[in-house]
mmCIF file of C-alpha atoms in Angstrom:
data_model
loop_
_atom_site.group_PDB
_atom_site.id
_atom_site.type_symbol
_atom_site.label_atom_id
_atom_site.label_comp_id
_atom_site.label_asym_id
_atom_site.label_seq_id
_atom_site.Cartn_x
_atom_site.Cartn_y
_atom_site.Cartn_z
ATOM 1 C CA MET A 1 -3.045 -46.590 57.957
ATOM 2 C CA LYS A 2 0.081 -44.827 57.271
ATOM 3 C CA ASN A 3 0.316 -46.119 53.782
ATOM 4 C CA LEU A 4 -3.473 -45.324 53.286
ATOM 5 C CA LYS A 5 -2.959 -41.615 54.194
ATOM 6 C CA ILE A 6 0.070 -41.390 51.691
ATOM 7 C CA ALA A 7 -1.934 -43.032 48.984
ATOM 8 C CA ALA A 8 -4.861 -40.669 49.579
ATOM 9 C CA GLY A 9 -2.406 -37.765 49.539
ATOM 10 C CA ILE A 10 -0.939 -38.707 46.279
ATOM 11 C CA THR A 11 -4.498 -39.163 44.643
ATOM 12 C CA LEU A 12 -5.463 -35.652 45.901
ATOM 13 C CA LEU A 13 -2.282 -34.433 44.312
ATOM 14 C CA VAL A 14 -2.997 -36.112 41.176
ATOM 15 C CA LEU A 15 -6.387 -34.681 40.927
ATOM 16 C CA GLY A 16 -5.091 -31.245 41.759
ATOM 17 C CA LEU A 17 -2.659 -31.312 39.046
ATOM 18 C CA THR A 18 -5.236 -32.491 36.472
ATOM 19 C CA SER A 19 -7.547 -30.027 37.630
ATOM 20 C CA CYS A 20 -4.907 -27.141 37.195
ATOM 21 C CA LYS A 21 -4.010 -28.496 33.780
ATOM 22 C CA ASP A 22 -7.789 -28.684 32.772
ATOM 23 C CA GLU A 23 -8.041 -25.043 34.046
ATOM 24 C CA LYS A 24 -4.955 -24.043 32.120
ATOM 25 C CA GLN A 25 -6.323 -25.653 28.852
ATOM 26 C CA GLU A 26 -9.695 -24.057 29.417
ATOM 27 C CA ARG A 27 -8.107 -20.740 29.748
ATOM 28 C CA ALA A 28 -5.897 -21.521 26.616
ATOM 29 C CA GLN A 29 -8.995 -22.342 24.656
ATOM 30 C CA LYS A 30 -11.097 -19.279 25.824
ATOM 31 C CA THR A 31 -7.895 -17.061 24.846
ATOM 32 C CA VAL A 32 -8.083 -18.589 21.280
ATOM 33 C CA GLU A 33 -11.959 -18.165 21.085
ATOM 34 C CA ASN A 34 -11.601 -14.438 22.405
ATOM 35 C CA TYR A 35 -9.121 -13.553 19.410
ATOM 36 C CA VAL A 36 -11.472 -15.201 16.775
ATOM 37 C CA VAL A 37 -14.376 -13.248 18.297
ATOM 38 C CA TYR A 38 -12.638 -10.033 18.324
ATOM 39 C CA VAL A 39 -11.511 -10.525 14.612
ATOM 40 C CA ASP A 40 -15.165 -11.205 13.604
ATOM 41 C CA SER A 41 -16.466 -8.084 15.655
ATOM 42 C CA VAL A 42 -13.859 -5.716 14.174
ATOM 43 C CA LYS A 43 -15.394 -6.644 10.597
ATOM 44 C CA ASN A 44 -18.684 -5.463 11.903
ATOM 45 C CA VAL A 45 -17.545 -2.067 12.982
ATOM 46 C CA ALA A 46 -18.465 0.990 10.720
ATOM 47 C CA VAL A 47 -15.734 2.188 8.583
ATOM 48 C CA ALA A 48 -16.083 5.602 9.872
ATOM 49 C CA ASP A 49 -15.465 4.544 13.474
ATOM 50 C CA LEU A 50 -12.679 2.259 12.410
ATOM 51 C CA LYS A 51 -10.910 5.311 10.534
ATOM 52 C CA ASP A 52 -11.051 7.312 13.918
ATOM 53 C CA ASN A 53 -9.454 4.387 16.150
ATOM 54 C CA TRP A 54 -7.585 2.297 13.782
ATOM 55 C CA LYS A 55 -4.344 2.438 15.747
ATOM 56 C CA SER A 56 -6.021 1.173 18.882
ATOM 57 C CA VAL A 57 -7.771 -1.555 16.995
ATOM 58 C CA GLU A 58 -4.398 -2.669 15.327
ATOM 59 C CA ALA A 59 -2.635 -2.523 18.764
ATOM 60 C CA GLU A 60 -5.516 -4.431 20.350
ATOM 61 C CA TYR A 61 -5.340 -7.070 17.615
ATOM 62 C CA ASP A 62 -1.747 -7.404 17.853
ATOM 63 C CA ARG A 63 -2.117 -8.301 21.625
ATOM 64 C CA ARG A 64 -4.746 -10.908 21.097
ATOM 65 C CA ALA A 65 -3.088 -12.494 18.367
ATOM 66 C CA GLN A 66 0.187 -12.882 20.318
ATOM 67 C CA GLU A 67 -1.777 -14.312 23.327
ATOM 68 C CA ALA A 68 -3.892 -16.612 21.061
ATOM 69 C CA GLN A 69 -0.454 -18.012 19.532
ATOM 70 C CA ALA A 70 1.162 -18.389 22.870
ATOM 71 C CA ALA A 71 -2.018 -20.247 24.253
ATOM 72 C CA LEU A 72 -1.375 -22.990 21.875
ATOM 73 C CA ALA A 73 1.340 -24.378 23.930
ATOM 74 C CA ASP A 74 -1.104 -25.001 26.722
ATOM 75 C CA ILE A 75 -3.745 -27.057 24.598
ATOM 76 C CA LYS A 76 -2.831 -30.493 24.317
ATOM 77 C CA ASP A 77 -4.464 -31.239 20.979
ATOM 78 C CA ASN A 78 -4.221 -27.877 19.362
ATOM 79 C CA ALA A 79 -4.845 -28.706 15.640
ATOM 80 C CA ALA A 80 -8.272 -27.147 15.851
ATOM 81 C CA ALA A 81 -7.373 -24.202 17.838
ATOM 82 C CA THR A 82 -4.318 -23.492 15.200
ATOM 83 C CA GLU A 83 -6.496 -23.760 12.299
ATOM 84 C CA LYS A 84 -8.948 -21.089 13.936
ATOM 85 C CA ILE A 85 -6.263 -19.048 14.473
ATOM 86 C CA ASN A 86 -4.879 -19.178 10.953
ATOM 87 C CA GLU A 87 -8.341 -18.768 9.487
ATOM 88 C CA SER A 88 -8.840 -15.608 11.865
ATOM 89 C CA LYS A 89 -5.387 -14.175 10.585
ATOM 90 C CA ILE A 90 -6.238 -14.427 6.888
ATOM 91 C CA LYS A 91 -9.701 -12.936 7.488
ATOM 92 C CA TYR A 92 -7.993 -10.037 9.363
ATOM 93 C CA GLU A 93 -5.427 -9.206 6.766
ATOM 94 C CA GLU A 94 -7.860 -9.443 3.818
ATOM 95 C CA PHE A 95 -10.240 -7.096 5.828
ATOM 96 C CA LYS A 96 -7.288 -4.771 6.474
ATOM 97 C CA LYS A 97 -6.338 -4.602 3.139
ATOM 98 C CA GLU A 98 -9.896 -3.751 1.869
ATOM 99 C CA LEU A 99 -10.140 -1.255 4.822
ATOM 100 C CA THR A 100 -6.742 0.566 3.969
ATOM 101 C CA ALA A 101 -7.817 1.075 0.376
ATOM 102 C CA GLN A 102 -10.934 2.791 1.701
ATOM 103 C CA LEU A 103 -9.277 4.925 4.341
ATOM 104 C CA VAL A 104 -6.401 6.289 1.841
ATOM 105 C CA PRO A 105 -8.011 9.239 -0.056
ATOM 106 C CA ALA A 106 -8.016 8.730 -3.779
ATOM 107 C CA PRO A 107 -5.306 10.946 -5.478
ATOM 108 C CA GLY A 108 -6.429 14.083 -7.080
ATOM 109 C CA PRO A 109 -6.376 14.578 -10.992
ATOM 110 C CA LYS A 110 -2.682 16.185 -10.900
ATOM 111 C CA GLN A 111 -1.413 13.348 -8.802
ATOM 112 C CA GLN A 112 -3.229 10.941 -11.090
ATOM 113 C CA LEU A 113 -1.349 12.377 -14.173
ATOM 114 C CA ARG A 114 1.851 12.451 -12.547
ATOM 115 C CA ASP A 115 1.410 8.781 -11.541
ATOM 116 C CA ALA A 116 0.553 7.955 -15.072
ATOM 117 C CA LEU A 117 3.806 9.900 -16.476
ATOM 118 C CA PHE A 118 6.212 8.442 -13.760
ATOM 119 C CA GLY A 119 4.712 5.342 -12.254
ATOM 120 C CA ALA A 120 2.524 5.191 -8.959
ATOM 121 C CA GLY A 121 4.121 7.147 -5.975
ATOM 122 C CA LYS A 122 7.104 8.155 -7.887
ATOM 123 C CA MET A 123 6.612 11.796 -8.106
ATOM 124 C CA GLY A 124 4.801 13.931 -5.412
ATOM 125 C CA ASP A 125 4.171 17.630 -4.840
ATOM 126 C CA ASP A 126 7.760 17.871 -3.812
ATOM 127 C CA MET A 127 9.021 17.281 -7.376
ATOM 128 C CA ASN A 128 11.755 15.321 -6.051
ATOM 129 C CA PHE A 129 13.675 13.383 -8.903
ATOM 130 C CA SER A 130 16.578 12.098 -6.890
ATOM 131 C CA TRP A 131 15.130 8.655 -7.778
ATOM 132 C CA VAL A 132 16.061 9.296 -11.480
ATOM 133 C CA ASN A 133 19.548 8.235 -12.190
ATOM 134 C CA ALA A 134 22.034 7.224 -15.028
ATOM 135 C CA GLN A 135 20.849 3.639 -15.287
ATOM 136 C CA ASN A 136 16.884 4.520 -15.525
ATOM 137 C CA ILE A 137 16.582 7.877 -17.009
ATOM 138 C CA HIS A 138 16.218 6.731 -20.418
ATOM 139 C CA SER A 139 13.199 4.386 -19.173
ATOM 140 C CA VAL A 140 11.737 7.465 -17.191
ATOM 141 C CA TYR A 141 11.767 9.479 -20.695
ATOM 142 C CA GLN A 142 10.234 6.590 -22.411
ATOM 143 C CA GLN A 143 7.458 6.025 -20.062
ATOM 144 C CA PHE A 144 6.758 9.955 -19.920
ATOM 145 C CA VAL A 145 6.660 10.510 -23.820
ATOM 146 C CA HIS A 146 4.854 7.246 -24.550
ATOM 147 C CA THR A 147 2.292 8.074 -21.976
ATOM 148 C CA VAL A 148 1.659 11.552 -23.290
ATOM 149 C CA GLU A 149 1.388 10.039 -26.857
ATOM 150 C CA ASP A 150 -1.174 7.593 -25.915
ATOM 151 C CA ASN A 151 -3.302 10.139 -23.995
ATOM 152 C CA LYS A 152 -2.718 13.337 -26.085
ATOM 153 C CA ASP A 153 -6.230 13.757 -27.152
ATOM 154 C CA LYS A 154 -7.736 13.532 -23.684
ATOM 155 C CA TYR A 155 -5.439 16.311 -21.960
ATOM 156 C CA SER A 156 -7.007 19.690 -21.154
ATOM 157 C CA ARG A 157 -4.916 22.818 -21.432
ATOM 158 C CA GLU A 158 -4.214 22.577 -17.501
ATOM 159 C CA ASP A 159 -3.131 19.107 -18.002
ATOM 160 C CA TRP A 160 -0.604 20.263 -20.897
ATOM 161 C CA ASP A 161 0.906 22.911 -18.554
ATOM 162 C CA GLU A 162 1.553 20.294 -15.767
ATOM 163 C CA ILE A 163 3.088 17.981 -18.382
ATOM 164 C CA LYS A 164 5.489 20.894 -19.538
ATOM 165 C CA LEU A 165 6.203 21.638 -15.837
ATOM 166 C CA MET A 166 7.221 17.930 -15.152
ATOM 167 C CA TYR A 167 9.025 17.654 -18.417
ATOM 168 C CA GLU A 168 11.270 20.704 -17.620
ATOM 169 C CA ALA A 169 12.037 19.471 -14.296
ATOM 170 C CA LEU A 170 12.956 16.065 -15.742
ATOM 171 C CA ASP A 171 15.253 17.683 -18.210
ATOM 172 C CA SER A 172 16.793 19.812 -15.234
ATOM 173 C CA ARG A 173 17.365 16.455 -13.495
ATOM 174 C CA LYS A 174 19.115 15.091 -17.044
ATOM 175 C CA ASN A 175 21.562 17.629 -16.795
ATOM 176 C CA THR A 176 22.874 16.470 -13.510
ATOM 177 C CA VAL A 177 22.644 12.786 -14.488
ATOM 178 C CA GLU A 178 24.847 13.454 -17.534
ATOM 179 C CA LYS A 179 27.673 14.057 -15.233
ATOM 180 C CA GLU A 180 27.044 10.840 -13.119
ATOM 181 C CA GLY A 181 27.639 8.365 -15.985
ATOM 182 C CA LEU A 182 24.751 8.811 -18.684
ATOM 183 C CA SER A 183 25.830 6.523 -21.475
ATOM 184 C CA ALA A 184 26.073 8.161 -24.908
ATOM 185 C CA GLU A 185 23.494 5.560 -26.303
ATOM 186 C CA ASP A 186 20.966 6.329 -23.550
ATOM 187 C CA ASN A 187 21.650 10.057 -24.311
ATOM 188 C CA ARG A 188 20.762 9.537 -27.992
ATOM 189 C CA LYS A 189 17.728 7.702 -27.148
ATOM 190 C CA ILE A 190 16.571 10.484 -24.974
ATOM 191 C CA ALA A 191 17.255 13.138 -27.620
ATOM 192 C CA GLY A 192 15.000 11.102 -29.991
ATOM 193 C CA LEU A 193 12.158 11.083 -27.474
ATOM 194 C CA LYS A 194 12.528 14.762 -26.642
ATOM 195 C CA ILE A 195 12.445 15.503 -30.681
ATOM 196 C CA LYS A 196 9.026 13.293 -30.540
ATOM 197 C CA PHE A 197 7.631 15.454 -27.568
ATOM 198 C CA ALA A 198 8.285 19.087 -28.474
ATOM 199 C CA PRO A 199 5.997 19.088 -31.495
ATOM 200 C CA MET A 200 3.507 16.978 -29.912
ATOM 201 C CA TYR A 201 3.249 19.263 -26.842
ATOM 202 C CA LYS A 202 3.178 22.320 -29.104
ATOM 203 C CA ILE A 203 0.305 21.451 -31.127
ATOM 204 C CA ASN A 204 -1.923 19.471 -28.903
ATOM 205 C CA ARG A 205 -1.750 22.208 -26.084
ATOM 206 C CA MET A 206 -2.826 24.726 -28.641
ATOM 207 C CA GLY A 207 -5.584 22.590 -29.614
ATOM 208 C CA ALA A 208 -6.745 22.165 -26.232
ATOM 209 C CA LYS A 209 -6.699 25.851 -25.653
ATOM 210 C CA SER A 210 -8.562 26.394 -28.712
ATOM 211 C CA GLU A 211 -11.158 23.922 -27.608
ATOM 212 C CA GLU A 212 -11.609 25.288 -24.345
ATOM 213 C CA ASN A 213 -12.172 28.882 -25.898
ATOM 214 C CA LYS A 214 -14.714 27.428 -28.097
ATOM 215 C CA GLU A 215 -16.477 25.838 -25.407
ATOM 216 C CA ALA A 216 -16.393 29.120 -23.263
ATOM 217 C CA LYS A 217 -18.038 30.808 -26.238
ATOM 218 C CA GLU A 218 -20.982 28.356 -26.495
#
């Protein structure tokens, strides 16, 4: 009788442990599914609503992603669950990239011009040229002058005024860079670019102004 009681007790214990394991695995599977559903639901929210709550959405995503990743340890055969998580991660990152592009306002005409002259994001309203040094200043002048040359027929008088402002600021930076190890060869190349720019600016700005005056009279 005693042996039967012990055997029954062991059986109940095993069943209890199995039940706990099953429940733990079910919870883990549910956690993964909740993560997948969350990603799909975010993609269906209006952009305007996401714009106002994006930080909260990202925080919730990070929490659910971490929980889903941790839940894999409680799933015996987790290959399918791992695939689901990875697919949802890719979906989310692609969606985030598209959304970010929509949320960031397009640069205005002046910033577009600066981006073309110096490279995207290099020059803002602060006109900070600290990124220009003895090693890259020749390439900066080169991009500036060649960009102006390629687009000289498209610029308005206001564009030319902005170009002159940027050019003079770059020249001012050059005075500093010359004391910081600017090579004689790069200095000569920059001098050649400056010789090309000066008449191009004078002639084309004058032409843009004349064209605007003509249009104003008409």
